[in-house]
């Protein structure tokens, strides 16, 4: 190598490169040799830099992999739906489809929750302290959050506990929050699917510790009360009048308190929970949290440690997909709603759905209606076109005597005295051989008919503008049976419903409101 460098130096010298004579006639190379040594150093540094970058990249990928595994190992997984028809619906695309996510809070005192009571209060799955059904619309135009009262009396389907194999029989009427104890969150999902006619895609079940950890990791949630409150002997909530930043135990106490707000009812408690969630959404949006990956990870790590979810949600891509959909939602389009209710006649401490308002709400949710006003063009179904002549059109003379055709009306709508209106319409149309009965609430209306009665069934469908797809041949039926489901809980024209004007309790952008404190919770001197 030395000889080659000297030769190049001599050739360069003949072209005028500076040289210095040395003893023995040897030529000492000055500039050119330095150039070649510098090139070798540059190559070496490039290799070192490339190696360092590779090491860093491997490290980042490794750390990311560890974090992903940690999050996925945090969560517990349970079956999505324990009811009839489970697993028959196609899985929704978490990135773009209309999504129904049931958010549940359990009051179990097992494990880390033992400090909030004893096993006499609740063990195992516990009962649902919070039941919120969140719908993210296709196109991410709006979000609705529908709260269900914990004391709501509804039909509970038969459920089998996947852990123990214990079978729980169906109940004609049971308290909705008790469904969780009958096999886990999948039983609550089944009950609400049956009640609403919706198909819930995912659930999240959180306990007391999850609420505390989440409120801590986001730095607290701002709340406002119109008077100082002292529930030290109940939930432990103690707040001054005005605005406060609550987190940890105080955040949990705010959500758990049963008597601190309004009229101390379960409905007032729901309003406080919706208020807290709205404030938390504003906090996360204003901080840009959902666009900050380290923050998203910290939140995910905090809540997944105490979270049970369905298998379709138990992976990082699904969680990230939902976070990405929520981060740009307009706060004025995040609507909080409480399922319409009235006192249960048999027990004033319980509730039942108020009809037809509840059925109208569920119909709007199934159609993708924007609850804050207007209809979402990407989700709203086009108006149903009657497949037979409308009720007002002149109908041809039937090839049978209407007065002797047996027609039975079954009230499966959940609305009290629903049959009266439908029977009156049939009588006015000339049908006089009529019967009636009541059945457990069904989501969809059907018309079943026995042998030789298809033409009568078709005319009954035309009378009420029920689509032909609802007709079902049933050889065991004598005549025609109109089974009016919760999607036909009012009126005599199927598919026509209107939301109550005050159905939306609040939207997530409303920050100036202070909750009204129950006077019984004022501090005593």
Short mmCIF file of C-alpha atoms in Angstrom, two decimals:
data_model
loop_
_atom_site.label_atom_id
_atom_site.label_comp_id
_atom_site.label_asym_id
_atom_site.label_seq_id
_atom_site.Cartn_x
_atom_site.Cartn_y
_atom_site.Cartn_z
CA UNK A 1 0.00 0.00 0.00
CA UNK A 2 2.86 2.46 0.82
CA UNK A 3 4.45 1.92 -2.61
CA UNK A 4 1.23 2.62 -4.45
CA UNK A 5 0.67 5.83 -2.56
CA UNK A 6 4.29 6.98 -3.30
CA UNK A 7 3.94 6.21 -6.99
CA UNK A 8 0.74 8.21 -7.20
CA UNK A 9 2.46 10.99 -5.37
CA UNK A 10 5.38 10.97 -7.91
CA UNK A 11 2.97 11.04 -10.84
CA UNK A 12 1.18 13.91 -9.24
CA UNK A 13 4.52 15.66 -8.74
CA UNK A 14 5.25 15.50 -12.48
CA UNK A 15 1.92 17.30 -12.96
CA UNK A 16 3.06 20.12 -10.66
CA UNK A 17 1.99 18.84 -7.24
CA UNK A 18 4.34 20.36 -4.54
CA UNK A 19 7.11 18.01 -3.43
CA UNK A 20 9.89 18.15 -0.82
CA UNK A 21 13.26 16.46 -1.46
CA UNK A 22 14.49 14.11 1.25
CA UNK A 23 17.75 12.32 1.96
CA UNK A 24 18.56 9.46 -0.40
CA UNK A 25 16.48 11.06 -3.15
CA UNK A 26 13.19 9.84 -1.70
CA UNK A 27 10.16 11.99 -2.30
CA UNK A 28 7.94 12.94 0.67
CA UNK A 29 4.26 13.18 -0.36
CA UNK A 30 2.33 15.92 1.36
CA UNK A 31 -1.19 16.81 0.08
CA UNK A 32 -2.35 13.77 -1.84
CA UNK A 33 -1.70 11.22 0.89
CA UNK A 34 -3.69 13.25 3.36
CA UNK A 35 -6.63 13.26 0.94
CA UNK A 36 -6.73 9.47 0.78
CA UNK A 37 -6.44 9.04 4.56
CA UNK A 38 -9.36 11.49 5.08
CA UNK A 39 -11.53 9.48 2.69
CA UNK A 40 -10.97 6.36 4.75
CA UNK A 41 -11.98 8.19 7.92
CA UNK A 42 -15.20 9.46 6.29
CA UNK A 43 -16.12 5.96 5.20
CA UNK A 44 -15.50 4.68 8.72
CA UNK A 45 -17.71 7.39 10.28
CA UNK A 46 -20.50 6.63 7.83
CA UNK A 47 -20.37 2.98 8.83
CA UNK A 48 -20.39 3.88 12.52
CA UNK A 49 -23.34 6.25 12.05
CA UNK A 50 -25.32 3.68 10.06
CA UNK A 51 -24.63 1.10 12.75
CA UNK A 52 -25.77 3.50 15.48
CA UNK A 53 -29.00 4.31 13.60
CA UNK A 54 -29.67 0.60 13.13
CA UNK A 55 -29.12 -0.03 16.84
CA UNK A 56 -31.50 2.81 17.75
CA UNK A 57 -34.15 1.54 15.32
CA UNK A 58 -33.91 -1.97 16.69
CA UNK A 59 -34.19 -0.54 20.18
CA UNK A 60 -37.27 1.51 19.28
CA UNK A 61 -38.95 -1.45 17.63
CA UNK A 62 -38.11 -3.66 20.59
CA UNK A 63 -39.46 -1.14 23.09
CA UNK A 64 -42.62 -0.65 20.99
CA UNK A 65 -43.09 -4.40 20.88
CA UNK A 66 -42.68 -4.67 24.63
CA UNK A 67 -45.19 -1.84 25.19
CA UNK A 68 -47.72 -3.44 22.85
CA UNK A 69 -47.34 -6.80 24.60
CA UNK A 70 -47.71 -5.10 27.96
CA UNK A 71 -50.96 -3.40 26.95
CA UNK A 72 -52.39 -6.56 25.48
CA UNK A 73 -51.40 -8.56 28.55
CA UNK A 74 -53.05 -5.96 30.80
CA UNK A 75 -56.60 -6.59 29.65
CA UNK A 76 -58.96 -9.39 30.48
CA UNK A 77 -61.17 -10.75 27.69
CA UNK A 78 -64.77 -11.97 27.93
CA UNK A 79 -67.37 -13.10 25.41
CA UNK A 80 -69.18 -10.30 23.58
CA UNK A 81 -72.70 -11.70 23.45
CA UNK A 82 -74.23 -14.53 25.49
CA UNK A 83 -77.71 -14.20 23.98
CA UNK A 84 -79.54 -15.85 21.07
CA UNK A 85 -77.94 -15.29 17.69
CA UNK A 86 -74.51 -14.57 19.18
CA UNK A 87 -71.76 -14.61 16.59
CA UNK A 88 -74.08 -14.46 13.59
CA UNK A 89 -73.55 -10.78 12.74
CA UNK A 90 -70.61 -9.76 10.56
CA UNK A 91 -67.81 -8.03 12.49
CA UNK A 92 -67.73 -4.27 12.04
CA UNK A 93 -64.68 -2.49 10.63
CA UNK A 94 -63.34 -0.48 13.58
CA UNK A 95 -61.78 2.04 11.17
CA UNK A 96 -64.90 3.17 9.34
CA UNK A 97 -68.18 1.41 10.18
CA UNK A 98 -70.91 2.62 12.47
CA UNK A 99 -69.79 1.30 15.90
CA UNK A 100 -71.82 0.50 18.99
CA UNK A 101 -69.64 0.24 22.13
CA UNK A 102 -71.22 -0.58 25.50
CA UNK A 103 -69.36 1.02 28.42
CA UNK A 104 -70.02 -0.68 31.74
CA UNK A 105 -68.88 0.09 35.27
CA UNK A 106 -68.98 -2.76 37.76
CA UNK A 107 -69.51 -2.40 41.50
CA UNK A 108 -67.68 -5.64 42.34
CA UNK A 109 -65.61 -5.58 45.52
CA UNK A 110 -63.34 -8.40 44.43
CA UNK A 111 -59.56 -7.95 44.20
CA UNK A 112 -58.27 -4.38 44.30
CA UNK A 113 -61.81 -3.07 44.86
CA UNK A 114 -62.11 -4.61 48.31
CA UNK A 115 -61.54 -1.24 49.96
CA UNK A 116 -64.94 0.02 48.75
CA UNK A 117 -67.08 -2.51 50.57
CA UNK A 118 -67.33 -6.20 51.29
CA UNK A 119 -68.37 -9.30 49.41
CA UNK A 120 -71.86 -8.70 50.79
CA UNK A 121 -72.11 -5.70 48.45
CA UNK A 122 -71.06 -7.45 45.24
CA UNK A 123 -68.72 -10.24 44.23
CA UNK A 124 -67.74 -11.90 40.97
CA UNK A 125 -68.92 -9.86 38.00
CA UNK A 126 -70.89 -7.55 40.30
CA UNK A 127 -73.71 -5.32 39.04
CA UNK A 128 -73.58 -2.54 36.47
CA UNK A 129 -73.17 0.80 38.20
CA UNK A 130 -72.80 2.50 34.81
CA UNK A 131 -74.36 1.48 31.48
CA UNK A 132 -73.60 3.79 28.57
CA UNK A 133 -74.05 2.81 24.93
CA UNK A 134 -71.71 4.87 22.72
CA UNK A 135 -72.37 5.06 19.00
CA UNK A 136 -69.65 6.39 16.67
CA UNK A 137 -71.27 7.17 13.34
CA UNK A 138 -69.90 6.10 10.01
CA UNK A 139 -67.86 9.03 8.75
CA UNK A 140 -67.20 10.16 12.36
CA UNK A 141 -69.73 12.96 12.11
CA UNK A 142 -71.30 12.45 15.50
CA UNK A 143 -71.19 10.41 18.69
CA UNK A 144 -74.15 9.58 20.89
CA UNK A 145 -73.90 8.27 24.46
CA UNK A 146 -77.14 6.72 25.74
CA UNK A 147 -77.30 5.98 29.47
CA UNK A 148 -79.57 3.26 30.83
CA UNK A 149 -80.89 3.59 34.40
CA UNK A 150 -79.50 0.85 36.63
CA UNK A 151 -83.00 0.19 38.05
CA UNK A 152 -84.64 -0.21 34.62
CA UNK A 153 -86.94 -3.25 34.43
CA UNK A 154 -86.55 -5.04 31.09
CA UNK A 155 -86.70 -8.57 29.64
CA UNK A 156 -83.45 -10.44 30.38
CA UNK A 157 -82.53 -13.23 27.93
CA UNK A 158 -81.28 -16.64 29.03
CA UNK A 159 -77.51 -16.52 29.59
CA UNK A 160 -74.88 -19.14 30.33
CA UNK A 161 -71.83 -18.17 32.35
CA UNK A 162 -68.84 -19.08 30.12
CA UNK A 163 -66.61 -19.50 33.19
CA UNK A 164 -68.77 -21.75 35.36
CA UNK A 165 -71.24 -23.16 32.85
CA UNK A 166 -74.13 -22.07 35.07
CA UNK A 167 -77.32 -21.46 33.07
CA UNK A 168 -79.51 -18.47 33.98
CA UNK A 169 -83.11 -18.68 32.73
CA UNK A 170 -84.75 -15.87 30.76
CA UNK A 171 -86.76 -13.35 32.77
CA UNK A 172 -89.86 -11.60 31.46
CA UNK A 173 -88.84 -8.61 33.58
CA UNK A 174 -85.60 -8.20 35.49
CA UNK A 175 -83.48 -5.29 36.68
CA UNK A 176 -81.08 -4.39 33.87
CA UNK A 177 -78.02 -3.90 36.08
CA UNK A 178 -78.37 -7.48 37.37
CA UNK A 179 -77.69 -8.97 33.90
CA UNK A 180 -73.94 -8.49 34.49
CA UNK A 181 -74.04 -10.96 37.39
CA UNK A 182 -75.61 -13.61 35.13
CA UNK A 183 -72.60 -14.57 33.05
CA UNK A 184 -70.71 -11.31 32.71
CA UNK A 185 -70.84 -8.37 30.29
CA UNK A 186 -72.01 -10.60 27.43
CA UNK A 187 -75.37 -10.99 29.18
CA UNK A 188 -75.81 -7.22 29.49
CA UNK A 189 -74.91 -6.90 25.80
CA UNK A 190 -77.56 -9.51 24.94
CA UNK A 191 -80.20 -7.72 27.05
CA UNK A 192 -79.57 -4.32 25.45
CA UNK A 193 -79.43 -5.83 21.95
CA UNK A 194 -82.84 -7.39 22.58
CA UNK A 195 -84.19 -4.18 24.09
CA UNK A 196 -83.05 -1.82 21.34
CA UNK A 197 -82.82 -3.93 18.20
CA UNK A 198 -79.20 -2.82 17.83
CA UNK A 199 -76.14 -5.01 17.42
CA UNK A 200 -73.44 -4.01 19.92
CA UNK A 201 -69.95 -4.39 18.43
CA UNK A 202 -67.76 -4.06 21.54
CA UNK A 203 -67.90 -3.58 25.27
CA UNK A 204 -65.58 -2.15 27.92
CA UNK A 205 -66.07 -3.14 31.55
CA UNK A 206 -64.17 -1.02 34.09
CA UNK A 207 -63.97 -1.23 37.87
CA UNK A 208 -63.36 1.39 40.58
CA UNK A 209 -59.58 1.30 40.22
CA UNK A 210 -59.74 1.99 36.46
CA UNK A 211 -61.65 5.23 37.08
CA UNK A 212 -59.11 6.42 39.64
CA UNK A 213 -56.11 5.61 37.46
CA UNK A 214 -57.57 7.24 34.35
CA UNK A 215 -58.42 10.48 36.17
CA UNK A 216 -54.88 10.59 37.57
CA UNK A 217 -53.08 9.99 34.29
CA UNK A 218 -54.94 12.83 32.51
CA UNK A 219 -54.26 15.22 35.38
CA UNK A 220 -57.79 15.46 36.77
CA UNK A 221 -61.23 16.48 35.48
CA UNK A 222 -62.83 19.87 36.11
CA UNK A 223 -66.29 19.85 37.72
CA UNK A 224 -68.51 22.62 39.05
CA UNK A 225 -71.18 22.48 41.78
CA UNK A 226 -73.56 25.25 42.82
CA UNK A 227 -73.03 24.62 46.55
CA UNK A 228 -70.44 22.94 48.74
CA UNK A 229 -71.11 19.23 49.18
CA UNK A 230 -70.24 16.77 51.94
CA UNK A 231 -70.98 13.08 51.35
CA UNK A 232 -68.19 11.94 53.65
CA UNK A 233 -70.41 9.21 55.14
CA UNK A 234 -71.40 7.88 51.72
CA UNK A 235 -69.18 8.05 48.66
CA UNK A 236 -66.64 10.28 50.41
CA UNK A 237 -67.22 13.22 48.04
CA UNK A 238 -66.30 16.57 49.62
CA UNK A 239 -66.20 19.67 47.37
CA UNK A 240 -66.38 23.43 47.79
CA UNK A 241 -68.88 25.47 45.79
CA UNK A 242 -67.69 26.40 42.30
CA UNK A 243 -65.08 24.72 40.15
CA UNK A 244 -62.76 21.94 41.33
CA UNK A 245 -60.26 19.62 39.69
CA UNK A 246 -61.04 16.07 40.83
CA UNK A 247 -58.90 13.00 40.35
CA UNK A 248 -58.13 9.71 42.04
CA UNK A 249 -60.41 8.99 44.99
CA UNK A 250 -62.37 12.24 44.55
CA UNK A 251 -63.08 11.49 40.89
CA UNK A 252 -64.35 8.04 41.88
CA UNK A 253 -66.44 9.53 44.69
CA UNK A 254 -67.98 12.01 42.23
CA UNK A 255 -69.11 9.15 39.97
CA UNK A 256 -70.21 6.84 42.80
CA UNK A 257 -72.22 9.25 44.93
CA UNK A 258 -75.89 8.26 45.06
CA UNK A 259 -77.40 11.25 46.82
CA UNK A 260 -75.28 14.35 46.22
CA UNK A 261 -76.95 15.85 43.15
CA UNK A 262 -80.41 16.94 42.04
CA UNK A 263 -83.20 14.93 43.63
CA UNK A 264 -80.79 12.18 44.77
CA UNK A 265 -82.30 9.76 42.23
CA UNK A 266 -80.51 7.35 39.94
CA UNK A 267 -81.38 9.67 37.05
CA UNK A 268 -79.62 12.59 38.79
CA UNK A 269 -76.61 10.30 39.24
CA UNK A 270 -76.66 9.52 35.51
CA UNK A 271 -76.67 13.24 34.74
CA UNK A 272 -73.60 13.70 36.94
CA UNK A 273 -71.85 10.82 35.16
CA UNK A 274 -72.63 12.36 31.76
CA UNK A 275 -71.41 15.73 33.03
CA UNK A 276 -68.11 14.17 34.19
CA UNK A 277 -67.62 12.35 30.89
CA UNK A 278 -68.30 15.53 28.90
CA UNK A 279 -65.73 17.44 30.96
CA UNK A 280 -63.19 14.64 30.55
CA UNK A 281 -63.69 14.68 26.77
CA UNK A 282 -63.10 18.45 26.70
CA UNK A 283 -59.93 18.03 28.76
CA UNK A 284 -58.52 15.33 26.49
CA UNK A 285 -59.42 17.27 23.34
CA UNK A 286 -57.92 20.54 24.58
CA UNK A 287 -54.67 18.82 25.57
CA UNK A 288 -54.34 17.16 22.17
CA UNK A 289 -54.02 13.89 24.06
CA UNK A 290 -55.34 11.62 21.32
CA UNK A 291 -52.67 12.90 18.93
CA UNK A 292 -49.85 12.39 21.44
CA UNK A 293 -48.73 8.75 21.32
CA UNK A 294 -46.94 8.74 24.72
CA UNK A 295 -50.07 10.19 26.34
CA UNK A 296 -52.30 7.70 24.55
CA UNK A 297 -50.05 4.89 25.78
CA UNK A 298 -50.15 6.18 29.38
CA UNK A 299 -53.95 6.34 29.27
CA UNK A 300 -54.19 2.90 27.71
CA UNK A 301 -51.79 1.46 30.28
CA UNK A 302 -53.76 3.00 33.14
CA UNK A 303 -57.19 1.76 32.13
CA UNK A 304 -56.29 -1.60 30.61
CA UNK A 305 -54.91 -2.80 33.93
CA UNK A 306 -58.46 -2.87 35.27
CA UNK A 307 -60.45 -3.41 32.09
CA UNK A 308 -62.36 -6.32 30.62
CA UNK A 309 -63.11 -6.13 26.89
CA UNK A 310 -64.30 -8.38 24.07
CA UNK A 311 -61.81 -10.24 21.88
CA UNK A 312 -62.52 -7.98 18.87
CA UNK A 313 -61.21 -5.01 20.81
CA UNK A 314 -58.31 -6.76 22.54
CA UNK A 315 -55.59 -5.66 20.15
CA UNK A 316 -53.65 -2.44 19.68
CA UNK A 317 -54.79 -1.70 16.08
CA UNK A 318 -58.45 -1.75 17.20
CA UNK A 319 -57.77 0.55 20.15
CA UNK A 320 -55.77 2.96 17.99
CA UNK A 321 -58.45 2.92 15.28
CA UNK A 322 -61.14 4.00 17.74
CA UNK A 323 -58.88 6.67 19.30
CA UNK A 324 -58.17 8.07 15.83
CA UNK A 325 -61.88 8.25 15.07
CA UNK A 326 -62.68 10.12 18.28
CA UNK A 327 -59.88 12.68 18.23
CA UNK A 328 -61.42 14.97 15.59
CA UNK A 329 -65.10 14.74 16.58
CA UNK A 330 -66.86 18.10 16.90
CA UNK A 331 -67.83 18.46 20.59
CA UNK A 332 -71.23 19.90 19.59
CA UNK A 333 -71.92 16.54 17.94
CA UNK A 334 -71.25 14.45 21.07
CA UNK A 335 -74.77 13.98 22.48
CA UNK A 336 -75.62 12.63 25.94
CA UNK A 337 -79.03 10.97 26.24
CA UNK A 338 -80.85 9.03 28.95
CA UNK A 339 -83.16 6.26 27.74
CA UNK A 340 -86.74 7.59 28.28
CA UNK A 341 -88.27 6.11 31.42
CA UNK A 342 -91.27 6.27 33.75
CA UNK A 343 -91.75 4.79 37.23
CA UNK A 344 -92.50 1.06 37.29
CA UNK A 345 -96.15 0.71 38.37
CA UNK A 346 -95.42 -2.31 40.56
CA UNK A 347 -92.52 -0.61 42.38
CA UNK A 348 -91.97 3.14 42.33
CA UNK A 349 -88.28 2.59 43.17
CA UNK A 350 -87.81 0.94 39.77
CA UNK A 351 -88.26 2.22 36.20
CA UNK A 352 -89.59 0.99 32.88
CA UNK A 353 -89.10 2.45 29.42
CA UNK A 354 -91.41 5.29 28.45
CA UNK A 355 -93.17 4.51 25.20
CA UNK A 356 -93.31 5.45 22.42
CA UNK A 357 -90.35 7.77 23.17
CA UNK A 358 -87.93 4.92 23.89
CA UNK A 359 -88.83 3.03 20.72
CA UNK A 360 -88.48 6.22 18.69
CA UNK A 361 -85.00 6.74 20.18
CA UNK A 362 -83.92 3.18 19.37
CA UNK A 363 -85.30 3.48 15.84
CA UNK A 364 -83.27 6.67 15.38
CA UNK A 365 -80.12 4.91 16.60
CA UNK A 366 -80.65 2.01 14.21
CA UNK A 367 -81.09 4.46 11.32
CA UNK A 368 -78.00 6.47 12.28
CA UNK A 369 -79.94 9.67 12.95
CA UNK A 370 -77.94 12.63 14.27
CA UNK A 371 -79.52 13.19 17.68
CA UNK A 372 -78.28 16.77 17.83
CA UNK A 373 -80.34 17.70 14.77
CA UNK A 374 -80.68 16.44 11.21
CA UNK A 375 -79.73 13.08 9.80
CA UNK A 376 -76.28 11.85 8.97
CA UNK A 377 -76.21 11.34 5.19
CA UNK A 378 -73.68 8.54 5.49
CA UNK A 379 -75.69 6.47 7.91
CA UNK A 380 -79.37 7.32 7.62
CA UNK A 381 -81.36 4.73 5.78
CA UNK A 382 -83.47 6.08 2.93
CA UNK A 383 -87.19 6.32 3.69
CA UNK A 384 -88.77 2.92 3.45
CA UNK A 385 -90.74 2.52 0.29
CA UNK A 386 -93.94 0.58 0.88
CA UNK A 387 -93.92 -2.64 -1.06
CA UNK A 388 -97.69 -2.60 -1.20
CA UNK A 389 -100.30 0.07 -1.67
CA UNK A 390 -100.32 2.83 1.03
CA UNK A 391 -103.14 2.90 3.51
CA UNK A 392 -104.77 5.93 1.87
CA UNK A 393 -104.81 4.44 -1.63
CA UNK A 394 -107.99 2.87 -2.96
CA UNK A 395 -107.48 -0.86 -2.49
CA UNK A 396 -109.02 -3.40 -4.84
CA UNK A 397 -111.87 -5.48 -3.53
CA UNK A 398 -110.29 -8.51 -1.82
CA UNK A 399 -111.10 -12.02 -2.91
CA UNK A 400 -112.27 -12.91 0.60
CA UNK A 401 -114.66 -11.80 3.32
CA UNK A 402 -112.71 -9.65 5.78
CA UNK A 403 -115.20 -10.19 8.57
CA UNK A 404 -114.35 -13.87 8.94
CA UNK A 405 -110.54 -13.70 8.65
CA UNK A 406 -108.90 -14.35 12.06
CA UNK A 407 -106.31 -11.65 12.81
CA UNK A 408 -104.46 -11.51 16.13
CA UNK A 409 -102.45 -8.52 17.35
CA UNK A 410 -99.54 -9.32 19.70
CA UNK A 411 -98.06 -6.40 21.62
CA UNK A 412 -94.31 -7.07 21.72
CA UNK A 413 -93.41 -3.37 21.50
CA UNK A 414 -92.89 -2.74 25.19
CA UNK A 415 -95.44 0.08 25.00
CA UNK A 416 -98.41 -0.19 27.33
CA UNK A 417 -101.84 -0.59 25.67
CA UNK A 418 -100.26 -0.72 22.21
CA UNK A 419 -102.95 -3.09 20.90
CA UNK A 420 -105.81 -0.60 21.17
CA UNK A 421 -104.61 1.62 18.33
CA UNK A 422 -103.79 -1.29 16.02
CA UNK A 423 -107.11 -3.07 16.65
CA UNK A 424 -109.02 0.14 15.93
CA UNK A 425 -107.23 0.48 12.58
CA UNK A 426 -108.05 -3.13 11.66
CA UNK A 427 -111.70 -2.67 12.64
CA UNK A 428 -111.94 0.48 10.52
CA UNK A 429 -110.50 -1.51 7.59
CA UNK A 430 -113.29 -4.11 7.91
CA UNK A 431 -111.61 -6.88 9.96
CA UNK A 432 -113.83 -7.99 12.83
CA UNK A 433 -112.60 -11.45 13.85
CA UNK A 434 -109.85 -10.00 16.02
CA UNK A 435 -107.79 -11.23 18.95
CA UNK A 436 -105.01 -9.77 21.06
CA UNK A 437 -102.24 -10.74 23.46
CA UNK A 438 -98.99 -9.43 24.96
CA UNK A 439 -95.50 -10.92 24.63
CA UNK A 440 -91.95 -10.15 25.71
CA UNK A 441 -90.46 -7.17 23.90
CA UNK A 442 -89.13 -7.97 20.43
CA UNK A 443 -86.97 -5.63 18.37
CA UNK A 444 -88.55 -6.27 14.97
CA UNK A 445 -92.17 -6.38 13.79
CA UNK A 446 -93.31 -9.48 11.92
CA UNK A 447 -96.53 -10.74 10.35
CA UNK A 448 -96.88 -14.51 10.42
CA UNK A 449 -99.60 -16.37 8.54
CA UNK A 450 -100.96 -19.89 8.30
CA UNK A 451 -101.76 -21.95 5.23
CA UNK A 452 -104.08 -20.14 2.83
CA UNK A 453 -103.76 -16.75 4.51
CA UNK A 454 -100.88 -15.14 2.60
CA UNK A 455 -103.23 -12.73 0.78
CA UNK A 456 -104.76 -11.58 4.06
CA UNK A 457 -101.31 -11.11 5.59
CA UNK A 458 -100.23 -9.06 2.56
CA UNK A 459 -103.26 -6.77 2.96
CA UNK A 460 -102.63 -6.33 6.70
CA UNK A 461 -99.03 -5.36 5.89
CA UNK A 462 -100.32 -2.83 3.33
CA UNK A 463 -102.70 -1.34 5.87
CA UNK A 464 -99.85 -0.55 8.28
CA UNK A 465 -97.18 0.06 5.58
CA UNK A 466 -95.11 -2.83 6.88
CA UNK A 467 -92.57 -4.07 4.31
CA UNK A 468 -93.15 -7.43 2.64
CA UNK A 469 -89.88 -8.70 4.14
CA UNK A 470 -91.67 -8.86 7.53
CA UNK A 471 -94.08 -11.55 6.30
CA UNK A 472 -93.32 -15.05 7.60
CA UNK A 473 -95.09 -18.26 6.57
CA UNK A 474 -96.00 -20.20 9.73
CA UNK A 475 -98.15 -23.31 9.19
CA UNK A 476 -98.86 -23.49 12.93
CA UNK A 477 -100.58 -20.09 12.99
CA UNK A 478 -104.34 -19.94 12.64
CA UNK A 479 -105.02 -17.02 10.31
CA UNK A 480 -102.75 -13.95 10.60
CA UNK A 481 -100.70 -12.73 13.55
CA UNK A 482 -99.32 -9.18 13.67
CA UNK A 483 -96.42 -9.18 16.13
CA UNK A 484 -95.76 -5.48 16.80
CA UNK A 485 -92.15 -5.04 17.96
CA UNK A 486 -90.36 -2.10 19.54
CA UNK A 487 -89.74 -0.69 16.04
CA UNK A 488 -93.53 -0.18 15.75
CA UNK A 489 -94.40 1.14 19.21
CA UNK A 490 -96.68 3.98 18.12
CA UNK A 491 -98.93 5.07 15.28
CA UNK A 492 -100.44 3.05 12.47
CA UNK A 493 -97.76 3.69 9.82
CA UNK A 494 -94.68 1.54 10.30
CA UNK A 495 -91.30 3.31 10.12
CA UNK A 496 -92.61 6.78 10.91
CA UNK A 497 -91.32 8.12 14.20
CA UNK A 498 -90.06 11.39 15.60
CA UNK A 499 -87.60 12.00 18.41
CA UNK A 500 -88.86 13.91 21.44
CA UNK A 501 -87.54 17.50 21.13
CA UNK A 502 -85.75 17.32 24.50
CA UNK A 503 -84.20 13.87 24.10
CA UNK A 504 -80.58 15.19 24.23
CA UNK A 505 -79.70 16.09 27.81
CA UNK A 506 -76.44 17.86 26.87
CA UNK A 507 -73.54 17.91 24.44
CA UNK A 508 -69.83 17.67 25.22
CA UNK A 509 -69.12 21.34 24.40
CA UNK A 510 -71.28 22.66 27.25
CA UNK A 511 -68.79 23.73 29.89
CA UNK A 512 -70.47 26.57 31.79
CA UNK A 513 -72.97 24.50 33.74
CA UNK A 514 -72.67 23.78 37.47
CA UNK A 515 -74.44 20.75 38.93
CA UNK A 516 -77.18 21.35 41.46
CA UNK A 517 -76.35 19.89 44.89
CA UNK A 518 -79.01 18.05 46.88
CA UNK A 519 -79.65 20.13 50.06
CA UNK A 520 -79.37 16.97 52.17
CA UNK A 521 -75.68 16.89 51.18
CA UNK A 522 -74.92 20.47 52.29
CA UNK A 523 -72.17 20.52 54.95
CA UNK A 524 -73.57 20.75 58.47
CA UNK A 525 -72.06 23.04 61.10
#
